[in-house]
Amino acid sequence: MVTLKDVAKRAGVSVSTASYSINGSSLITKETKQKVLLAAKEIGYRTNGPAKNLKEKKTNIIGLFLSGFTGPFFTDMMEGIQDVVIQNGYELMVYASDDNHRLLVERYVDGAIILNHHMEDSFLKAIADEKLPCVVLDREIKTPFINHVLLPNEQGSAMAVRYLLEKGHNRIGYMAGSRESYDGEMRLKGFKTEMKKYNRSFSRKDLLRADFTESSGYLAMSQYIEKRTQDVPTAFICANDEMAMGAIRAIKEKNLKIPDDIAIVGFDDIYVSKHFSPSITTIKVPRKEWGTIAAQSLFKMMDSTYDAETMEAVSVELMSRTSG
Amino acid sequence: MVTLKDVAKRAGVSVSTASYSINGSSLITKETKQKVLLAAKEIGYRTNGPAKNLKEKKTNIIGLFLSGFTGPFFTDMMEGIQDVVIQNGYELMVYASDDNHRLLVERYVDGAIILNHHMEDSFLKAIADEKLPCVVLDREIKTPFINHVLLPNEQGSAMAVRYLLEKGHNRIGYMAGSRESYDGEMRLKGFKTEMKKYNRSFSRKDLLRADFTESSGYLAMSQYIEKRTQDVPTAFICANDEMAMGAIRAIKEKNLKIPDDIAIVGFDDIYVSKHFSPSITTIKVPRKEWGTIAAQSLFKMMDSTYDAETMEAVSVELMSRTSG
DNA sequence: TTATTTCATTGAAACGTTTCAATAATATGT
DNA sequence: ACATATTATTGAAACGTTTCAATGAAATAA
């Protein structure tokens, strides 16, 4: 391995001079600097990051910790995060894990954005206790060094409910995602409370469970219709658009009309929703903005002159299209 | 920061004993080990990864270097890679960049999988020269420490061409993606040579350029049809399914029938292709397997007892559906 | 000329680990 | 009892950086 020592030797200077030169200190004279840079290039010197990190006690890396890489939802969000991270002169490292979280635990990052239900609150608190700034996207936590940026999920569900009620639907079913998802459960909660608020009954039998994928949505809806034949709601709200697509596919397959027999409202407004057939009425979530705000909030915390949280809010909007 | 020294002090042992205990050396007696572990827990000790890396000269991290996070194509591949990496006791870190590649340059990873047209061949060769094993997915490079796992793109295009010729199409158009994509250009090349092989002419005017997204495919096809009204091929091959979806949307919008007026064949077989309306005839690429093989190939190289490349091949298959 | 200031370079310590070689303590064989 | 082997613990060096404090050289002031 080519080290700074090798560079120094070849350039005929000391290690410290080499270091200063490479890091562009103004003390070093132009010629020596050039000499060092040349030597470095000639023998192919590359900084050893871990060594540098050790000395400087920082990595200039921000970690994004997800439970998995799956789904079209997250890529937009990642882009938003990435932009801000780069602007701030850091690198973004994305990491998916379900048990050990080595890269977070072992100080590979200077800050973290977390959307990973495999991480316990207590674990995150322990991390934050050691002054590692975190932004959590999938829970509410009140601790120094942890901020959270949440989606207005309940509000979104409420909008969907009101929209369908206005259209004259009285019995509305709900297709929920897997229980581990914070956003998912909040969407369900918002749905239930809004229904109650308008005195509409919602029975357990009209609650379908799937796992946010198209195929799971398809399966759940197929089975539901087969089981209850005629006894189905005139509308369904789905906790995300992918499941809505699956549900629609199942409904079409049974020769029922959308939205005449069953209306469908999704959540997220992923790219295809607009172009799907029928186009999907849905709650638009500004995913990229969500990422941006999360990252900004992180850097705000990392700034030493940090004074409590000034949380910008993410807002949500109903896109009325043909499916519902 | 809580260090090993603090743990040692609290446990009343030396730093080395603490280190051995934590790393589970068999030399240390059970009681001391317990004492150390307890102390570590009490004061919340966490290994400093960079320090450890520095000493051990390895990070146990594999990097996946992409140009961007966009598109549904890559998530499957990432899953394939992730599985193998975890199995081997490493962590996977995903990183998207378009200019500096710090995490690769500064030795944050023990091995790399690369699918990033922003990286020059010469850069990768320099990296490999320093004995950092790389697997490249988007180019052919012959150097020690670099392996490549390529998709049979040309073969796939050839299959698509033959399929359409057999169906009686004689004039076939092609919708290509952006030029930077190696896979994309290979698909185009395969298309052209197969057309030539069967003595079908292919004029430049039937070559559309888009950038692999649905919207770009839509736009390109819309403009094309508007410009040439009646003078269009009876079939198109698209370099990926997302563009195929866009093209289909454009064609439908002009009230042309698929596949009667224009047949469409895509490439990749992403999840929605099967459920799209019409369902898309396409070349199925085993993405997850691609990732798996790439990662396996990487670990093979990293194994000291490595003896040249024994490349497993990825194979491709035509899925005949309704769009073509 | 000598004292003082400025500028460029360097030696050495430090960051938090791991691990070799040395020591201390105990057990075994005679 | 002694020498020897075995086991448990530790001191110290090393990994590749950065950076403080010290040094040396050149320039300025007296």
XYZ file of C-alpha atoms (C1' of nucleotides) in Angstrom:
708
model
C 0.000 0.000 0.000
C 1.286 3.404 -0.957
C 1.289 5.681 2.045
C 2.040 9.268 2.753
C 5.432 8.160 3.949
C 6.262 6.819 0.513
C 5.168 10.045 -1.075
C 7.269 12.038 1.347
C 10.320 9.936 0.689
C 10.006 10.259 -3.060
C 9.445 13.990 -2.865
C 12.320 14.346 -0.433
C 10.279 16.005 2.282
C 8.878 15.046 5.638
C 5.602 13.289 6.164
C 4.078 16.383 7.672
C 5.020 18.497 4.695
C 3.492 15.894 2.439
C 0.313 15.958 4.457
C 0.099 19.722 4.456
C 0.764 19.852 0.740
C -1.913 17.381 -0.114
C -4.416 19.114 2.091
C -3.518 22.439 0.549
C -2.158 24.323 3.503
C -1.164 27.893 2.705
C 2.043 27.556 4.661
C 3.707 25.308 2.160
C 5.543 26.918 -0.722
C 4.206 26.411 -4.191
C 7.198 24.406 -5.410
C 7.237 21.889 -2.590
C 3.522 21.461 -2.935
C 3.940 20.712 -6.616
C 6.783 18.331 -5.921
C 4.668 16.409 -3.466
C 1.611 16.310 -5.682
C 3.705 15.015 -8.534
C 5.289 12.321 -6.409
C 1.863 11.319 -5.155
C 0.545 10.983 -8.651
C 3.570 9.074 -9.871
C 3.340 6.346 -7.295
C -0.441 6.353 -7.203
C -1.037 7.568 -3.708
C -4.573 7.488 -2.368
C -5.596 8.680 1.058
C -6.452 6.023 3.544
C -9.894 7.081 4.663
C -10.146 5.064 7.864
C -6.804 6.407 9.075
C -7.892 9.916 8.345
C -11.197 9.312 10.087
C -9.427 7.985 13.116
C -7.334 11.055 13.438
C -10.010 13.573 12.607
C -12.765 11.799 14.474
C -15.154 12.230 11.613
C -15.939 10.457 8.371
C -17.882 12.954 6.298
C -20.342 10.235 5.514
C -24.067 10.308 6.098
C -25.778 6.951 6.356
C -29.251 6.140 5.149
C -30.458 3.030 6.919
C -33.323 1.161 5.313
C -34.943 -2.173 6.009
C -34.702 -3.201 2.382
C -34.073 -1.899 -1.081
C -37.456 -2.804 -2.396
C -40.138 -0.635 -3.972
C -40.295 2.394 -6.250
C -41.227 4.660 -3.405
C -37.821 5.164 -1.927
C -35.751 6.094 -4.916
C -37.282 9.555 -5.132
C -36.661 10.102 -1.481
C -33.082 8.982 -1.843
C -32.533 11.501 -4.577
C -33.759 14.277 -2.334
C -31.419 13.197 0.415
C -28.518 12.723 -1.937
C -28.779 16.255 -3.297
C -28.595 17.858 0.114
C -25.838 15.589 1.331
C -23.633 16.342 -1.638
C -24.298 20.055 -1.360
C -22.954 19.897 2.159
C -19.758 18.222 1.086
C -20.613 14.823 2.501
C -21.161 11.444 0.915
C -24.288 9.348 1.182
C -24.031 5.707 1.923
C -27.135 3.562 1.747
C -27.380 0.476 3.817
C -30.083 -2.111 4.283
C -30.090 -4.454 7.229
C -32.428 -6.379 9.409
C -30.377 -7.211 12.440
C -26.904 -5.990 13.142
C -26.309 -2.410 12.192
C -22.566 -2.347 12.177
C -22.091 0.673 9.980
C -24.156 2.752 12.353
C -22.803 1.284 15.561
C -19.151 1.408 14.660
C -19.002 5.060 13.853
C -18.775 4.863 10.116
C -21.072 7.826 9.735
C -21.279 11.332 11.102
C -25.045 11.394 10.906
C -27.869 9.038 10.061
C -31.276 9.050 8.448
C -33.332 6.112 9.525
C -36.316 4.365 8.011
C -35.924 0.895 9.338
C -38.424 -0.836 11.543
C -35.830 -3.385 12.570
C -34.185 -0.805 14.773
C -35.582 -0.491 18.260
C -36.230 2.867 19.804
C -33.904 1.989 22.659
C -31.126 1.223 20.232
C -31.535 4.572 18.544
C -31.586 6.333 21.861
C -28.327 4.691 22.796
C -26.809 5.885 19.549
C -28.097 9.392 20.083
C -26.766 9.367 23.618
C -23.337 9.275 22.104
C -24.119 12.448 20.259
C -24.616 10.943 16.836
C -27.270 13.070 15.144
C -30.132 11.051 13.700
C -33.240 11.864 11.758
C -35.930 9.225 12.003
C -38.575 8.903 9.357
C -40.659 6.126 10.770
C -41.407 6.934 14.389
C -41.738 9.660 16.915
C -38.869 9.963 19.330
C -38.123 12.799 21.648
C -34.469 12.865 22.597
C -31.633 15.243 22.058
C -29.805 14.389 18.837
C -32.866 12.804 17.289
C -35.221 14.670 15.011
C -38.128 13.223 13.153
C -39.731 14.201 9.881
C -43.066 12.555 9.511
C -45.567 12.332 6.709
C -49.088 13.642 7.395
C -50.461 10.162 6.981
C -53.572 10.535 9.070
C -54.482 13.712 7.295
C -54.020 12.009 3.938
C -56.322 9.156 4.882
C -58.862 11.647 6.143
C -58.810 13.399 2.781
C -59.398 10.126 1.004
C -62.314 9.257 3.256
C -64.003 12.605 2.826
C -63.528 12.423 -0.916
C -65.285 9.089 -1.133
C -68.037 10.090 1.258
C -68.787 13.098 -0.865
C -69.086 10.826 -3.848
C -71.820 8.984 -1.982
C -69.949 5.921 -0.807
C -71.040 4.786 2.612
C -69.343 1.487 3.093
C -65.627 1.883 2.527
C -63.112 -0.923 2.827
C -59.450 -0.520 3.654
C -56.429 -2.410 2.429
C -53.593 -2.042 4.887
C -49.927 -2.915 4.517
C -47.737 -4.843 6.896
C -47.957 -3.912 10.538
C -44.298 -3.021 10.975
C -44.671 0.070 8.868
C -45.199 3.169 10.954
C -46.537 5.126 8.016
C -48.845 2.291 7.166
C -50.357 2.051 10.616
C -50.822 5.805 10.774
C -52.674 5.725 7.510
C -54.958 3.057 8.870
C -55.501 5.007 12.054
C -56.362 8.143 10.117
C -58.845 6.194 8.083
C -60.576 4.762 11.127
C -60.878 8.023 13.005
C -62.220 9.884 10.012
C -64.813 7.204 9.425
C -65.850 7.429 13.043
C -65.982 11.191 12.842
C -68.580 10.928 10.092
C -70.431 8.186 11.904
C -69.701 5.550 9.337
C -69.343 2.056 10.685
C -66.271 0.096 9.703
C -66.289 -3.581 10.416
C -63.222 -5.702 10.755
C -64.241 -7.833 7.795
C -63.640 -4.905 5.432
C -60.036 -4.559 6.520
C -57.655 -6.391 4.216
C -54.013 -6.968 5.056
C -51.296 -7.143 2.432
C -47.634 -6.175 2.406
C -47.424 -3.107 0.170
C -46.534 -5.035 -2.984
C -48.696 -5.252 -6.070
C -48.888 -9.009 -5.896
C -49.965 -9.041 -2.268
C -52.666 -6.501 -3.058
C -53.873 -8.614 -5.918
C -53.989 -11.708 -3.792
C -55.777 -10.094 -0.879
C -58.435 -8.550 -3.078
C -58.983 -11.728 -5.096
C -59.528 -13.792 -2.006
C -61.751 -11.179 -0.459
C -64.077 -10.980 -3.451
C -64.237 -14.733 -3.835
C -65.174 -15.155 -0.209
C -67.816 -12.449 0.003
C -69.088 -12.458 -3.604
C -71.766 -9.778 -3.509
C -71.230 -8.456 -0.042
C -68.454 -5.953 -0.782
C -68.007 -2.208 -0.134
C -68.486 0.193 -3.021
C -65.069 1.685 -2.399
C -61.635 0.807 -1.052
C -58.769 2.884 0.168
C -55.365 1.247 -0.173
C -52.390 2.155 1.967
C -50.199 2.543 -1.099
C -50.488 2.687 -4.866
C -48.761 -0.587 -5.559
C -51.383 -2.469 -3.593
C -54.045 -0.370 -5.294
C -52.721 -1.572 -8.633
C -52.930 -5.149 -7.437
C -56.433 -4.623 -6.128
C -57.536 -3.116 -9.420
C -56.113 -6.035 -11.321
C -58.043 -8.449 -9.126
C -61.254 -6.504 -9.488
C -60.999 -6.299 -13.257
C -60.336 -9.999 -13.383
C -63.679 -10.632 -11.681
C -65.331 -8.524 -14.379
C -66.297 -5.770 -11.999
C -66.089 -2.181 -13.182
C -63.878 0.492 -11.694
C -65.014 2.882 -10.352
C -68.661 1.966 -10.963
C -68.761 -1.284 -9.013
C -65.805 -0.601 -6.773
C -63.925 2.690 -6.499
C -60.283 2.641 -5.507
C -58.165 5.316 -3.881
C -54.464 4.767 -3.393
C -51.710 6.513 -1.479
C -48.299 7.921 -2.549
C -48.888 8.883 -6.176
C -46.012 6.885 -7.567
C -45.079 7.557 -11.140
C -47.186 4.898 -12.828
C -50.397 5.782 -10.990
C -51.177 8.503 -13.448
C -50.633 6.229 -16.420
C -52.244 3.118 -15.061
C -55.460 1.979 -16.587
C -57.625 3.236 -15.036
C -55.554 6.094 -13.733
C -55.475 5.949 -9.961
C -57.008 8.488 -7.641
C -54.500 8.846 -4.859
C -52.922 10.907 -2.111
C -49.813 12.535 -3.450
C -46.792 12.371 -1.163
C -43.874 14.641 -2.060
C -41.236 11.988 -1.618
C -38.258 13.891 -2.862
C -39.125 16.830 -0.688
C -39.440 14.493 2.247
C -35.875 13.346 1.662
C -34.668 16.890 1.237
C -36.227 18.065 4.451
C -34.907 15.083 6.337
C -31.373 15.743 5.186
C -31.606 19.462 5.838
C -32.859 18.776 9.291
C -29.910 16.479 9.865
C -27.376 19.070 8.824
C -29.107 21.620 10.974
C -28.534 19.346 13.950
C -24.944 18.740 12.977
C -24.303 22.421 12.856
C -22.774 23.411 16.155
C -24.898 26.526 16.400
C -27.926 24.338 16.541
C -30.882 25.715 18.409
C -33.756 23.302 18.867
C -35.908 21.971 16.082
C -37.645 24.140 13.530
C -39.498 21.479 11.660
C -40.737 22.253 8.202
C -43.792 20.233 7.362
C -44.411 17.945 4.434
C -47.851 18.308 2.950
C -50.073 15.974 1.089
C -52.596 16.431 -1.693
C -55.415 14.433 -3.240
C -55.138 13.685 -6.953
C -58.563 12.949 -8.340
C -58.386 10.570 -11.294
C -60.558 7.857 -12.779
C -60.223 4.927 -10.382
C -62.204 6.520 -7.614
C -16.036 8.810 23.224
C -15.858 5.582 25.144
C -12.799 3.632 24.133
C -11.305 0.278 24.883
C -9.038 2.008 27.350
C -12.017 3.127 29.381
C -13.394 -0.376 29.367
C -10.050 -1.781 30.457
C -9.748 0.671 33.285
C -13.215 -0.044 34.562
C -12.698 -3.788 34.366
C -9.285 -3.488 35.983
C -7.381 -5.155 33.170
C -5.053 -4.088 30.417
C -6.175 -2.806 27.065
C -4.951 -5.910 25.358
C -6.941 -8.151 27.665
C -9.993 -6.061 26.979
C -9.437 -6.389 23.261
C -8.945 -10.133 23.441
C -12.024 -10.516 25.597
C -14.242 -8.588 23.290
C -13.005 -10.460 20.280
C -13.542 -13.736 22.058
C -10.018 -15.090 22.233
C -9.805 -18.513 23.809
C -6.795 -17.501 25.849
C -8.727 -15.315 28.211
C -10.334 -16.897 31.203
C -14.077 -16.946 31.405
C -14.306 -14.651 34.420
C -12.134 -11.876 33.029
C -13.980 -12.066 29.793
C -17.257 -11.619 31.629
C -15.866 -8.769 33.667
C -14.777 -6.951 30.531
C -18.022 -7.530 28.703
C -19.939 -6.230 31.663
C -17.807 -3.115 31.925
C -18.201 -2.525 28.208
C -21.937 -2.749 28.442
C -22.130 -0.536 31.485
C -20.319 2.371 29.944
C -21.753 1.808 26.492
C -18.643 0.853 24.608
C -18.847 0.529 20.850
C -15.990 -0.472 18.600
C -14.487 2.275 16.535
C -14.673 0.826 13.061
C -12.171 3.094 11.342
C -9.553 2.393 14.010
C -10.119 -1.300 13.657
C -9.924 -1.022 9.879
C -6.681 0.833 10.111
C -5.095 -1.852 12.186
C -6.529 -4.799 10.349
C -6.169 -3.281 6.912
C -9.656 -4.342 5.957
C -13.166 -3.028 6.400
C -15.398 -6.002 5.725
C -17.492 -3.782 3.538
C -18.399 -4.367 -0.077
C -19.354 -1.311 -2.072
C -21.916 -1.168 -4.817
C -21.274 1.888 -6.951
C -24.127 3.111 -9.092
C -24.641 6.205 -11.191
C -27.998 6.881 -9.589
C -30.694 5.331 -7.491
C -33.328 5.576 -10.138
C -35.425 2.882 -11.751
C -37.098 -0.347 -10.666
C -34.518 -2.426 -12.429
C -31.793 -2.283 -9.848
C -33.575 -3.183 -6.673
C -33.814 -6.836 -7.631
C -30.165 -6.895 -8.485
C -29.298 -5.286 -5.191
C -31.182 -7.953 -3.339
C -29.175 -10.637 -5.093
C -25.949 -8.933 -4.170
C -27.043 -8.255 -0.619
C -27.819 -11.911 0.037
C -24.406 -13.109 -1.010
C -22.579 -10.329 0.768
C -24.309 -11.032 4.064
C -23.720 -14.736 3.702
C -20.025 -14.029 3.493
C -20.036 -11.999 6.675
C -19.624 -8.647 4.972
C -21.807 -5.575 4.798
C -23.090 -3.965 1.642
C -22.903 -0.258 1.198
C -24.589 1.335 -1.776
C -23.295 4.533 -3.165
C -24.313 6.716 -6.068
C -22.032 9.325 -7.511
C -21.251 11.080 -10.699
C -17.830 12.532 -10.148
C -15.663 11.931 -7.146
C -15.702 8.400 -5.878
C -14.274 8.920 -2.467
C -15.615 5.811 -0.831
C -13.954 3.686 -3.453
C -10.740 5.662 -3.686
C -10.118 6.004 0.000
C -10.241 2.352 0.841
C -13.569 2.211 2.553
C -14.334 -1.089 0.919
C -12.636 -4.433 0.521
C -14.262 -5.080 -2.813
C -16.477 -3.283 -5.274
C -19.253 -3.997 -7.711
C -19.543 -1.313 -10.315
C -22.338 -0.227 -12.589
C -21.533 3.391 -13.141
C -20.763 4.931 -16.480
C -19.230 7.933 -14.786
C -16.196 5.873 -13.928
C -13.525 5.717 -16.569
C -11.839 2.475 -17.455
C -8.480 3.982 -16.580
C -9.721 4.921 -13.132
C -10.892 1.392 -12.499
C -7.630 -0.010 -13.715
C -5.773 2.216 -11.288
C -7.952 0.937 -8.477
C -7.413 -2.646 -9.501
C -3.684 -2.063 -9.731
C -3.744 -1.592 -6.009
C -5.239 -5.023 -5.649
C -8.766 -3.969 -4.887
C -10.991 -6.641 -6.386
C -13.735 -5.254 -8.595
C -16.571 -6.732 -10.560
C -17.793 -4.529 -13.374
C -21.278 -4.894 -14.740
C -21.230 -2.336 -17.495
C -18.127 -2.871 -19.552
C -15.524 -5.361 -20.576
C -12.165 -4.959 -18.941
C -9.316 -7.406 -18.904
C -7.035 -6.800 -15.957
C -6.065 -8.752 -12.913
C -8.426 -7.962 -10.045
C -11.264 -7.026 -12.357
C -13.942 -9.457 -13.387
C -16.960 -8.684 -15.436
C -20.400 -10.225 -15.453
C -22.267 -9.153 -18.512
C -25.797 -9.630 -19.690
C -26.312 -11.381 -23.032
C -27.759 -8.213 -24.471
C -26.996 -8.861 -28.102
C -28.450 -12.308 -27.883
C -31.591 -10.896 -26.299
C -32.076 -8.376 -29.075
C -31.510 -11.089 -31.627
C -34.261 -13.152 -30.049
C -36.631 -10.219 -30.212
C -35.837 -9.608 -33.862
C -36.344 -13.218 -34.868
C -39.582 -13.347 -32.930
C -40.981 -10.366 -34.805
C -39.712 -11.531 -38.179
C -41.443 -14.842 -37.675
C -44.646 -12.954 -37.003
C -44.280 -11.395 -40.423
C -42.986 -7.957 -39.532
C -40.475 -6.674 -42.006
C -39.895 -3.111 -41.002
C -38.935 -2.951 -37.358
C -38.127 0.230 -35.481
C -35.927 0.512 -32.434
C -36.180 2.713 -29.386
C -32.771 3.069 -27.750
C -31.851 4.453 -24.351
C -29.153 6.937 -23.515
C -25.778 6.370 -25.070
C -23.844 6.114 -21.822
C -25.418 2.793 -20.999
C -23.250 -0.103 -22.020
C -26.117 -2.542 -21.843
C -28.222 -0.187 -23.916
C -25.694 0.138 -26.691
C -25.138 -3.587 -26.782
C -28.843 -4.146 -27.159
C -28.886 -1.755 -30.072
C -25.899 -3.431 -31.638
C -27.484 -6.849 -31.295
C -30.611 -5.536 -32.954
C -28.741 -4.103 -35.914
C -26.611 -7.148 -36.591
C -29.557 -9.512 -36.405
C -31.506 -7.346 -38.830
C -28.584 -7.370 -41.188
C -28.223 -11.104 -40.830
C -31.755 -11.556 -42.121
C -31.262 -8.960 -44.811
C -33.721 -6.508 -43.405
C -32.908 -2.904 -43.976
C -32.926 -0.594 -41.015
C -32.858 3.075 -41.711
C -31.700 5.682 -39.252
C -35.120 7.309 -39.225
C -36.592 4.311 -37.421
C -34.167 4.666 -34.554
C -35.639 6.594 -31.642
C -33.579 7.841 -28.732
C -34.936 8.178 -25.211
C -33.406 7.808 -21.766
C -34.871 4.606 -20.348
C -37.705 6.310 -18.477
C -41.389 5.867 -19.215
C -41.895 9.540 -19.854
C -39.020 9.777 -22.308
C -40.363 6.768 -24.173
C -43.765 8.354 -24.345
C -42.367 11.586 -25.653
C -40.145 10.014 -28.275
C -42.915 7.854 -29.640
C -45.469 10.652 -29.663
C -43.209 12.905 -31.644
C -42.243 10.141 -34.011
C -45.810 9.256 -34.888
C -46.812 12.867 -35.298
C -43.947 13.495 -37.641
C -44.338 10.466 -39.848
C -48.108 9.900 -39.547
C -48.634 6.837 -41.715
C -45.054 5.990 -42.505
C -44.263 3.916 -39.424
C -42.912 0.402 -38.884
C -45.333 -2.324 -37.888
C -43.231 -3.179 -34.876
C -40.810 -1.622 -32.392
C -38.280 -3.087 -30.052
C -37.549 -0.973 -26.989
C -34.316 -1.154 -25.035
C -36.194 -1.510 -21.772
C -39.700 -2.093 -20.509
C -40.179 1.317 -19.006
C -39.720 2.959 -22.388
C -41.949 0.294 -23.884
C -44.667 1.340 -21.482
C -44.236 4.943 -22.525
C -44.307 4.005 -26.172
C -47.463 2.005 -25.693
C -49.134 4.886 -23.950
C -48.264 7.179 -26.840
C -49.502 4.721 -29.415
C -52.794 4.168 -27.627
C -53.255 7.879 -27.397
C -53.085 8.130 -31.177
C -55.831 5.527 -31.385
C -53.611 2.933 -32.913
C -54.020 -0.684 -31.860
C -51.401 -2.795 -30.170
C -50.219 -5.186 -31.486
C -52.327 -4.928 -34.659
C -51.122 -1.562 -35.878
C -47.840 -1.529 -34.030
C -46.348 -4.416 -32.094
C -44.048 -3.673 -29.175
C -41.344 -5.806 -27.616
C -39.576 -4.624 -24.498
C -36.493 -5.703 -22.583
C -35.927 -6.661 -18.923
C -39.292 -8.069 -17.887
C -39.768 -5.794 -14.907
C -42.538 -6.684 -12.558
C -45.311 -4.577 -14.070
C -44.750 -5.748 -17.629
C -46.833 -8.810 -17.079
C -49.706 -6.813 -15.634
C -49.581 -3.893 -17.958
C -52.376 -3.414 -20.409
C -51.617 -4.813 -22.871
C -49.177 -7.177 -21.212
C -45.741 -6.626 -22.660
C -43.804 -9.126 -24.729
C -40.273 -8.790 -23.523
C -36.839 -10.277 -22.979
C -36.605 -11.512 -19.440
C -33.406 -10.646 -17.616
C -32.759 -12.514 -14.381
C -31.745 -9.447 -12.405
C -31.446 -10.986 -9.018
C -29.356 -13.799 -10.394
C -27.170 -11.244 -12.094
C -26.514 -9.632 -8.732
C -25.888 -12.966 -7.102
C -23.378 -14.037 -9.699
C -21.619 -10.701 -9.550
C -21.207 -10.919 -5.804
C -20.128 -14.541 -5.906
C -17.584 -13.710 -8.522
C -16.279 -10.936 -6.300
C -15.830 -13.197 -3.314
C -14.147 -15.756 -5.503
C -11.581 -13.123 -6.416
C -11.171 -12.079 -2.818
C -10.462 -15.611 -1.817
C -6.715 -16.008 -1.634
C -6.832 -19.373 -3.338
C -8.216 -17.684 -6.387
C -7.445 -19.331 -9.691
C -8.515 -17.316 -12.705
C -12.071 -16.669 -13.695
C -14.713 -19.330 -14.031
C -17.522 -17.183 -15.223
C -21.027 -18.462 -14.841
C -23.276 -17.043 -17.501
C -26.521 -15.198 -17.135
C -29.133 -16.242 -19.635
C -32.034 -14.492 -21.165
C -35.453 -15.618 -22.279
C -38.262 -14.272 -24.443
C -41.654 -13.868 -22.774
C -44.353 -13.837 -25.399
C -47.348 -11.787 -24.304
C -49.952 -9.622 -25.959
C -48.106 -6.460 -26.941
C -46.074 -8.087 -29.696
C 26.929 43.651 12.665
C 23.300 41.680 15.773
C 18.627 41.231 17.241
C 14.005 40.442 15.698
C 10.383 39.022 12.816
C 8.443 36.167 9.262
C 8.071 32.071 6.653
C 8.736 27.074 5.448
C 9.709 22.773 7.126
C 9.879 18.991 10.378
C 9.765 15.725 14.566
C 6.803 13.639 17.445
C 2.547 12.694 19.608
C -1.979 11.304 19.119
C -6.321 8.957 17.352
C -8.383 3.568 18.946
C -7.473 -0.617 17.681
C -4.906 -5.485 17.256
C -1.322 -8.608 18.136
C 3.502 -10.033 18.910
C 6.631 -10.999 22.327
C 7.518 -10.900 27.093
C 6.213 -11.680 31.673
C 3.932 -13.630 35.586
C 1.474 -17.209 37.603
C 0.197 -21.756 38.015
C 0.418 -26.658 37.159
C 3.090 -30.820 35.876
C 6.809 -34.174 35.889
C 10.952 -35.726 37.927
C 12.668 -29.622 45.953
C 13.695 -28.265 41.279
C 13.231 -27.675 36.371
C 9.921 -27.499 32.807
C 5.669 -26.921 30.542
C 1.272 -24.613 30.369
C -1.829 -20.869 30.885
C -3.332 -16.007 31.572
C -2.140 -11.410 31.353
C 0.230 -7.356 29.760
C 3.436 -3.760 27.601
C 4.555 -1.885 23.525
C 4.646 -1.393 18.700
C 2.186 -0.745 14.663
C -1.510 0.756 11.249
C -1.682 5.909 8.206
C -3.093 10.056 9.159
C -3.174 15.160 11.172
C -1.403 18.882 13.729
C 0.981 21.123 17.640
C 5.190 22.807 18.933
C 9.854 23.250 17.728
C 13.430 24.184 14.498
C 15.897 26.321 10.843
C 16.402 29.661 7.219
C 15.734 33.860 5.179
C 14.314 38.651 5.433
C 13.824 42.890 7.857
C 14.940 46.334 11.352
C 18.105 48.340 14.441
